[in-house]
XYZ file of C-alpha atoms in Angstrom:
541
model
C 0.179 0.055 0.091
C 0.985 3.444 -0.562
C 2.045 5.820 2.031
C -0.948 8.230 0.311
C -3.441 5.430 0.645
C -2.001 5.099 4.368
C -2.782 8.233 5.211
C -5.878 8.210 4.542
C -6.284 4.758 7.040
C -5.416 7.210 9.695
C -7.557 8.953 11.721
C -6.260 12.803 12.754
C -5.993 13.086 15.982
C -6.169 17.412 15.557
C -2.675 18.026 17.209
C -0.108 19.962 16.404
C 2.481 17.994 14.965
C 0.669 14.638 14.560
C 3.447 11.240 14.864
C 2.760 8.484 13.754
C 4.049 4.602 13.207
C 3.018 1.803 11.686
C 0.477 -0.190 12.824
C 1.495 -3.815 10.998
C -2.254 -3.367 9.121
C -0.584 -0.758 6.435
C -1.482 2.087 8.222
C -0.008 3.986 11.139
C -0.834 4.944 14.356
C 0.263 7.481 17.291
C 3.391 6.581 18.694
C 6.765 8.204 20.445
C 9.761 6.225 19.203
C 10.158 5.369 14.943
C 7.761 7.661 14.941
C 6.521 9.632 11.207
C 6.074 12.613 11.402
C 3.150 14.737 9.013
C 2.177 17.769 8.403
C -0.372 19.956 9.839
C -4.034 19.047 9.119
C -2.715 16.627 7.097
C -6.012 15.401 5.822
C -6.577 18.155 3.594
C -3.775 18.011 2.284
C -4.652 15.067 0.457
C -6.803 15.394 -2.365
C -6.204 19.325 -2.841
C -4.213 20.881 -6.287
C -3.045 23.766 -4.033
C -1.139 23.561 -1.210
C 0.093 27.010 0.804
C 2.970 26.355 3.092
C 3.069 29.075 6.115
C 4.430 28.587 9.483
C 1.918 28.507 12.495
C -1.406 27.417 12.794
C -2.334 31.012 13.314
C -2.141 31.166 9.530
C -2.418 28.581 8.659
C -6.077 28.750 10.196
C -6.587 32.873 8.196
C -6.185 30.526 5.001
C -8.391 27.955 5.372
C -10.717 30.815 6.479
C -10.896 33.045 3.189
C -11.052 29.223 1.369
C -7.340 27.983 0.996
C -5.910 24.550 1.440
C -2.605 25.500 4.194
C -0.050 23.484 6.691
C 2.954 24.055 8.286
C 5.269 22.476 10.546
C 4.980 24.896 13.244
C 8.309 27.073 13.352
C 11.240 28.059 11.339
C 13.021 26.073 14.163
C 11.723 22.266 13.090
C 13.568 20.935 10.238
C 11.748 19.568 7.709
C 11.497 15.405 7.660
C 11.711 14.144 4.588
C 8.179 11.837 5.439
C 6.798 15.987 5.200
C 7.999 15.911 1.643
C 5.471 12.647 1.244
C 2.038 14.142 1.032
C 2.790 16.770 -1.142
C 3.616 15.209 -5.003
C 2.125 16.515 -7.940
C 0.736 20.126 -6.223
C 1.129 23.845 -6.871
C 2.828 25.065 -3.998
C 3.045 28.195 -2.366
C 5.521 29.365 0.701
C 4.870 32.350 2.186
C 7.608 33.197 5.330
C 7.086 34.911 8.237
C 9.679 38.000 6.771
C 12.338 38.231 9.207
C 15.718 36.182 8.403
C 15.082 33.173 9.733
C 11.815 32.411 7.956
C 13.564 33.408 5.286
C 16.531 31.034 5.683
C 13.504 27.841 6.154
C 11.863 28.493 3.042
C 14.558 28.357 0.901
C 15.123 25.263 2.714
C 11.395 23.684 2.424
C 11.671 24.465 -1.443
C 14.989 22.973 -1.473
C 13.467 19.837 -0.539
C 9.996 19.954 -2.277
C 10.919 21.372 -5.903
C 11.593 18.017 -7.076
C 8.155 16.748 -6.714
C 6.135 19.895 -7.464
C 4.024 20.246 -10.025
C 5.019 24.654 -9.139
C 6.721 26.483 -6.468
C 6.952 29.998 -5.036
C 8.044 31.733 -2.289
C 6.320 34.955 -2.019
C 7.212 37.579 0.964
C 4.016 39.520 1.833
C 4.480 43.404 1.220
C 4.368 44.977 4.716
C 3.627 42.787 7.209
C 5.716 39.808 8.985
C 3.377 37.226 7.960
C 0.565 35.552 6.268
C -2.156 36.993 9.655
C -0.803 40.171 9.958
C -1.396 40.847 6.463
C -5.050 39.989 6.243
C -5.100 41.849 9.734
C -3.787 45.258 7.358
C -6.678 44.473 4.767
C -4.921 42.741 2.750
C -7.355 40.536 0.265
C -7.669 37.043 -1.337
C -7.936 38.663 -4.576
C -4.446 40.771 -4.364
C -3.295 37.764 -2.430
C -3.613 35.639 -5.978
C -2.316 39.103 -7.969
C 1.032 38.310 -6.045
C 0.869 35.639 -6.469
C 0.573 34.780 -10.072
C 3.141 37.685 -10.877
C 5.646 35.625 -8.398
C 8.461 34.101 -10.365
C 8.581 30.133 -10.187
C 11.039 29.259 -7.355
C 14.773 28.638 -8.664
C 17.897 25.927 -7.118
C 20.428 28.903 -6.384
C 23.188 26.564 -6.535
C 25.232 24.604 -3.688
C 27.742 27.867 -3.647
C 25.073 30.977 -3.082
C 22.717 28.649 -0.773
C 25.799 28.878 1.483
C 26.720 32.465 0.377
C 24.211 35.078 -0.129
C 26.968 36.990 -1.971
C 27.277 35.165 -4.827
C 26.320 35.835 -8.499
C 22.950 33.923 -9.597
C 22.932 33.476 -13.528
C 20.079 32.541 -15.223
C 20.541 33.102 -18.928
C 17.920 35.287 -21.136
C 15.202 32.996 -22.365
C 14.795 32.051 -18.763
C 14.460 36.230 -17.905
C 11.852 36.707 -21.172
C 10.122 33.930 -19.179
C 9.736 34.766 -15.702
C 6.522 36.981 -14.994
C 6.045 40.713 -14.931
C 7.316 41.797 -11.244
C 4.999 43.083 -9.586
C 5.663 46.371 -7.419
C 3.246 47.166 -4.252
C 3.498 50.567 -3.084
C 3.872 52.483 0.377
C 2.260 55.065 -1.604
C 0.907 54.821 -4.889
C 3.250 55.183 -7.845
C 5.421 57.342 -5.280
C 7.430 54.754 -2.669
C 7.810 51.409 -2.983
C 7.547 48.752 -0.367
C 11.291 47.387 0.162
C 12.238 50.656 -1.099
C 14.344 53.769 -0.400
C 13.901 57.306 -1.047
C 15.012 60.610 0.307
C 13.417 63.843 0.656
C 15.370 67.216 0.101
C 14.858 71.150 0.453
C 16.851 73.907 1.669
C 16.314 74.415 5.072
C 13.565 75.098 6.797
C 10.772 73.998 3.699
C 9.414 71.759 5.433
C 11.065 68.022 5.163
C 10.090 67.250 8.678
C 6.279 69.010 7.890
C 5.423 66.797 4.372
C 7.548 63.375 6.905
C 4.911 63.860 10.061
C 2.112 64.429 7.576
C 3.140 61.411 5.457
C 3.750 58.657 8.612
C 0.063 59.472 9.812
C -1.447 59.274 6.415
C 0.376 55.301 6.842
C -0.471 54.981 10.061
C -4.087 55.277 9.731
C -4.235 54.264 6.148
C -5.294 57.623 4.895
C -4.628 58.854 0.924
C -1.092 61.729 1.035
C -1.128 64.225 -2.064
C -4.015 62.324 -3.444
C -1.814 59.223 -3.623
C -3.334 56.160 -1.812
C -1.555 55.012 1.101
C -0.684 50.963 2.738
C -1.367 51.004 6.236
C 0.850 49.655 8.803
C 2.957 50.866 11.701
C 5.459 53.264 11.511
C 8.498 54.366 12.927
C 9.573 57.845 13.263
C 12.757 58.615 13.802
C 13.152 62.355 14.774
C 17.521 63.286 15.644
C 17.192 66.965 15.788
C 13.008 68.274 16.382
C 12.167 68.746 19.950
C 10.034 66.092 21.553
C 7.284 68.981 22.255
C 7.272 69.814 18.337
C 7.025 66.393 17.576
C 3.792 65.973 20.141
C 2.495 69.603 18.916
C 2.354 68.865 14.935
C 0.820 65.158 15.849
C -2.116 66.900 17.438
C -2.138 69.923 15.168
C -2.786 67.234 12.166
C -5.717 65.280 14.432
C -3.678 62.340 15.803
C -5.292 60.299 18.643
C -2.645 58.732 20.134
C -3.917 55.605 18.589
C -2.229 55.534 15.870
C 1.019 53.011 15.649
C 2.786 55.399 15.266
C 6.767 54.679 17.104
C 8.081 57.692 18.025
C 12.442 58.674 18.841
C 12.822 62.441 19.099
C 16.340 62.622 19.880
C 19.823 62.445 19.054
C 20.763 58.404 17.588
C 22.411 55.799 19.826
C 25.856 55.046 19.063
C 25.573 52.102 17.254
C 22.384 53.011 15.052
C 21.631 50.673 12.624
C 21.524 48.058 14.369
C 19.697 48.837 16.863
C 16.639 49.593 13.997
C 17.096 46.483 12.658
C 15.819 45.175 16.036
C 13.060 48.376 15.863
C 11.866 46.743 12.638
C 12.067 42.900 13.858
C 10.187 44.092 17.098
C 7.682 46.162 15.584
C 6.840 45.554 11.472
C 6.662 48.974 9.986
C 5.553 49.450 6.922
C 7.330 52.642 6.728
C 10.769 53.791 8.829
C 10.805 57.943 8.566
C 14.841 58.999 9.467
C 14.568 62.331 9.322
C 17.797 63.803 9.014
C 19.828 61.164 7.115
C 23.072 62.363 8.076
C 21.593 62.600 12.175
C 21.539 58.929 11.391
C 24.967 57.885 9.828
C 28.091 59.021 10.455
C 30.330 60.557 7.101
C 33.413 62.375 7.381
C 33.098 63.063 3.733
C 29.714 63.118 2.313
C 30.937 64.382 -1.354
C 32.914 61.382 -1.023
C 31.077 58.906 -2.827
C 32.269 55.535 -1.366
C 31.559 56.578 1.418
C 28.025 58.023 1.372
C 27.768 54.011 -0.577
C 28.419 52.056 1.863
C 26.016 54.635 5.029
C 23.924 53.880 2.949
C 23.767 49.798 1.748
C 22.554 48.601 5.191
C 19.485 51.139 5.161
C 19.007 49.295 1.715
C 19.293 46.268 3.036
C 17.079 46.767 6.085
C 14.114 48.174 3.162
C 14.372 45.392 1.158
C 14.712 42.603 3.406
C 11.838 44.109 6.249
C 9.564 45.348 3.254
C 9.358 48.851 5.051
C 10.164 51.853 3.133
C 12.772 53.862 4.260
C 12.093 57.573 3.886
C 15.601 59.371 4.714
C 15.066 63.513 4.809
C 18.340 65.313 3.516
C 19.273 69.090 2.763
C 19.334 70.178 -0.826
C 22.179 72.703 -1.775
C 22.452 76.559 -1.500
C 22.228 76.716 -5.575
C 19.310 76.537 -8.060
C 20.434 73.319 -10.385
C 18.626 72.952 -13.789
C 17.965 69.336 -12.513
C 16.818 69.730 -8.994
C 17.746 66.517 -7.782
C 21.552 67.862 -8.847
C 20.783 70.428 -5.686
C 20.703 67.380 -3.376
C 23.654 68.092 -1.040
C 26.775 66.054 -1.171
C 27.574 63.010 -3.279
C 25.873 61.658 -6.317
C 25.569 58.469 -4.517
C 22.713 59.695 -3.189
C 20.411 60.168 -5.545
C 21.849 57.252 -6.905
C 21.133 54.617 -4.027
C 17.483 55.301 -3.743
C 14.588 54.445 -5.251
C 12.467 57.884 -4.727
C 14.196 61.709 -5.044
C 11.597 63.596 -3.873
C 12.729 67.386 -3.429
C 10.466 70.381 -1.904
C 11.045 74.022 -2.685
C 9.907 77.739 -2.109
C 9.929 80.852 -3.989
C 8.262 83.821 -2.937
C 4.963 83.053 -4.143
C 4.959 78.820 -3.576
C 6.008 75.946 -1.878
C 6.504 72.870 -4.962
C 6.889 69.784 -4.549
C 8.387 67.533 -7.270
C 10.180 63.682 -7.587
C 12.333 61.407 -10.227
C 10.993 58.000 -9.581
C 12.931 54.654 -10.939
C 10.134 53.064 -10.037
C 6.163 54.440 -10.349
C 5.714 57.922 -12.024
C 7.710 60.975 -11.765
C 5.843 64.386 -10.129
C 5.855 67.030 -12.732
C 6.984 70.416 -10.211
C 3.141 70.381 -7.972
C 2.099 73.037 -5.595
C 0.974 73.133 -1.736
C -1.193 73.407 -0.114
C -0.919 74.715 3.309
C -3.149 74.547 6.178
C -2.220 76.838 8.969
C -4.668 75.716 11.740
C -3.814 71.792 11.062
C -0.406 72.906 10.173
C -1.250 70.131 6.899
C -0.446 69.641 3.497
C -2.574 68.799 0.160
C -1.466 68.624 -3.416
C -2.679 71.307 -5.645
C -2.060 72.125 -9.458
C 0.509 71.883 -11.031
C 3.096 74.684 -10.886
C 3.348 75.950 -14.714
C -0.988 75.797 -14.099
C -0.445 78.039 -10.803
C 1.962 80.144 -12.864
C 0.209 80.865 -15.813
C -2.767 81.548 -14.453
C -1.365 84.060 -11.514
C -0.016 85.945 -14.706
C -3.258 85.745 -16.208
C -4.670 88.031 -13.530
C -1.602 90.284 -13.578
C -2.095 91.094 -17.110
C -5.640 91.486 -16.233
C -5.256 94.122 -14.286
C -2.383 95.962 -15.939
C -4.917 96.562 -19.132
C -7.178 98.011 -17.024
C -5.365 100.024 -16.090
C -4.308 101.019 -19.778
C -6.377 103.900 -21.657
C -4.835 102.273 -24.930
C -4.676 98.732 -26.659
C -0.647 97.388 -25.946
C 1.045 95.369 -28.169
C 2.368 92.169 -26.149
C 5.247 93.260 -26.340
C 4.514 95.709 -23.860
C 2.463 93.741 -21.721
C 5.604 91.405 -21.363
C 7.581 94.167 -20.428
C 5.339 95.101 -17.873
C 4.873 91.528 -15.899
C 6.862 89.814 -13.811
C 7.053 85.304 -14.915
C 8.390 83.546 -17.756
C 8.180 84.796 -21.746
C 6.035 81.034 -22.079
C 3.863 81.794 -19.237
C 3.132 85.465 -20.461
C 2.246 83.981 -24.179
C 0.282 81.047 -22.973
C -1.694 83.094 -20.544
C -2.124 86.530 -23.118
C -3.660 82.949 -25.798
C -6.162 81.354 -23.585
C -7.266 85.182 -22.141
C -7.742 85.615 -25.880
C -9.953 82.690 -25.817
C -12.512 83.088 -23.125
C -13.045 86.383 -24.500
C -11.745 87.697 -21.582
C -8.802 90.110 -23.780
C -10.178 91.148 -27.367
C -7.004 91.070 -30.523
C -6.553 93.129 -33.259
C -4.355 94.244 -35.652
C -2.726 92.540 -38.189
C -0.101 90.602 -36.636
C 2.594 92.437 -39.150
C 5.265 94.840 -39.342
C 4.001 98.261 -38.746
C 0.680 96.799 -37.987
C 1.393 94.640 -34.820
C -1.461 92.718 -32.747
C -3.296 94.756 -29.644
C -4.874 92.877 -26.951
C -7.849 95.557 -24.619
C -9.961 93.769 -21.533
C -13.524 93.451 -23.425
C -15.026 97.090 -22.422
C -18.111 94.321 -20.453
C -15.141 93.197 -18.232
C -13.123 96.640 -17.800
C -15.923 98.237 -16.623
C -16.307 95.471 -13.741
C -12.516 95.505 -13.187
C -12.355 96.550 -9.673
C -15.107 95.419 -8.166
C -14.617 92.894 -5.749
C -17.214 91.099 -6.554
C -16.163 90.417 -9.704
C -12.303 90.335 -10.175
C -11.030 87.462 -9.469
C -9.585 86.285 -6.815
C -5.391 86.821 -7.557
C -4.414 83.806 -5.774
C -6.123 81.665 -8.085
C -4.858 79.435 -10.002
C -8.227 79.022 -12.751
C -8.240 82.179 -13.997
C -11.139 81.749 -15.956
C -14.557 83.041 -14.126
C -15.752 85.107 -10.968
C -14.607 84.489 -7.426
C -18.246 82.993 -7.427
C -18.101 80.504 -9.524
C -14.916 78.974 -7.861
C -16.087 78.707 -4.230
C -18.196 75.623 -3.347
C -20.940 77.030 -5.026
C -19.841 76.904 -8.278
C -20.291 74.636 -10.914
C -16.902 73.519 -11.041
C -15.784 73.267 -7.453
C -12.145 73.350 -7.370
C -10.233 71.448 -3.781
C -8.300 73.862 -1.103
C -8.207 76.552 -3.953
C -8.077 79.444 -0.843
C -5.605 77.896 1.086
C -2.483 78.826 -1.578
C -0.180 81.084 0.170
C 0.405 82.704 -2.670
C 1.356 86.898 -2.581
C -0.438 89.581 -4.760
C 0.164 89.257 -7.981
C -0.110 92.997 -8.458
C 3.424 93.384 -6.411
C 4.684 92.898 -9.502
C 3.566 95.712 -11.060
C 3.598 98.238 -8.482
C 1.330 98.305 -6.711
C 0.236 97.452 -3.098
C 0.256 94.669 -1.437
C -3.517 94.400 0.327
C -3.793 90.980 0.859
C -4.649 89.386 4.470
C -2.630 86.507 4.923
C -2.076 85.178 8.528
C 0.562 85.101 10.428
C 0.681 81.030 10.271
C 1.225 81.551 6.767
C 3.777 83.831 6.755
C 5.600 81.660 9.222
C 4.627 78.322 6.402
C 6.481 81.029 3.467
C 9.092 82.152 5.525
C 10.445 78.814 6.177
C 9.491 78.316 9.877
C 7.016 75.990 9.807
């Protein structure tokens, strides 16, 4: 009688590790010496086509509650006995290890043991969770699990040397590589910050890096979107290495935090063995996000411009991110000089930008705070205005800076033309308005298309195109009820049309901190900004 048929005759005891010995009649009976070991929940495995191997009974029960067939030997410390493999021939096997070093090493040993008998074999570590149970608890669904499985590559042995030495080369033929399924990228912040990734948040001093980092931390801890991007909910470790505890506390209170959010904060200087300490904290709390604010208060570098030194300092952080599945966000300073490519402004060696998956740049001008990004994965953020809520000290995403600038210039053109008694040429208009020429011409074109500005002339030498306000607009240009707010980024319609009662309401339009455009054309400033708004512009928040 084959061992499979013998198993069917066994009375299942329900014990965690059922141990059996021959009963003399082709079956097995419980015993201590000369035992035959079987996997947990053995009867359910026998007729299953697909089996999940997980680490522990709780994971088995959570899998079975969702209609999956799962088993375990109990712990990564337990050896894999040849007897275990006898229940698995011809099955599709998915191994989901615990997200730690013992779990990963045990998964590789099990995969090597069953590879020759399995129809298919995959090893899948779930992003942002230590095991299957925690992944489901944090919102993981059966549909997403199936997607992760379909995108996971088939497990292949890596050779004797690479099994014993993790740094060994693992060559694959081009054909095998091309046959591998597309790798699935999961996100902490949708299309911007990948799970298991490393990023740098760079800006000049006092521009708002810590504000950005704390707003992101709270969004991740609560599972809410941040800057119009979905987040993956999970615990956060926030290392505030230069902030006062009181300031960190006040900011989270202002943001609306209750204290129940799973955010673990260190507000003091970094310990001597900071990297080792962070590894231990990661094992303890299993974070989805780790914030190090700022980078150079965490790593000790003698020369920030030394490429090899910076590479060596970043390598452990990248390894931590890849192994734990957490995203590690580093805040860092930008240099004093403005660069054509904003990523060139990241202070120190180019190894910082080259070593991260995403670089997020915050910038400040006299009119806007903006955010932009350069991505290895996902999609870049075009330079976009950041809105600041002074009462909550929170951030939201505005319009792209090009649109904001065109809107500001459009209103400046309207104001200028309203003060002119005669039609003006494009040269005259451009000479009186601040801003880039391309934005001026775009704004003027849109104003004409919207019928707010009239155009006359042949556009030829001796008869250039001339522009003026339409008569109806000229009559109401100085009426505060109908004049478009100079801070608006959409320069068609009136203030009423931009309000919540308008036909096309805009989100947070009034939160964009932009001085009145009349500053640029010689008039007095009539804007009424709060002290908090001014503090944000001046870099104090």
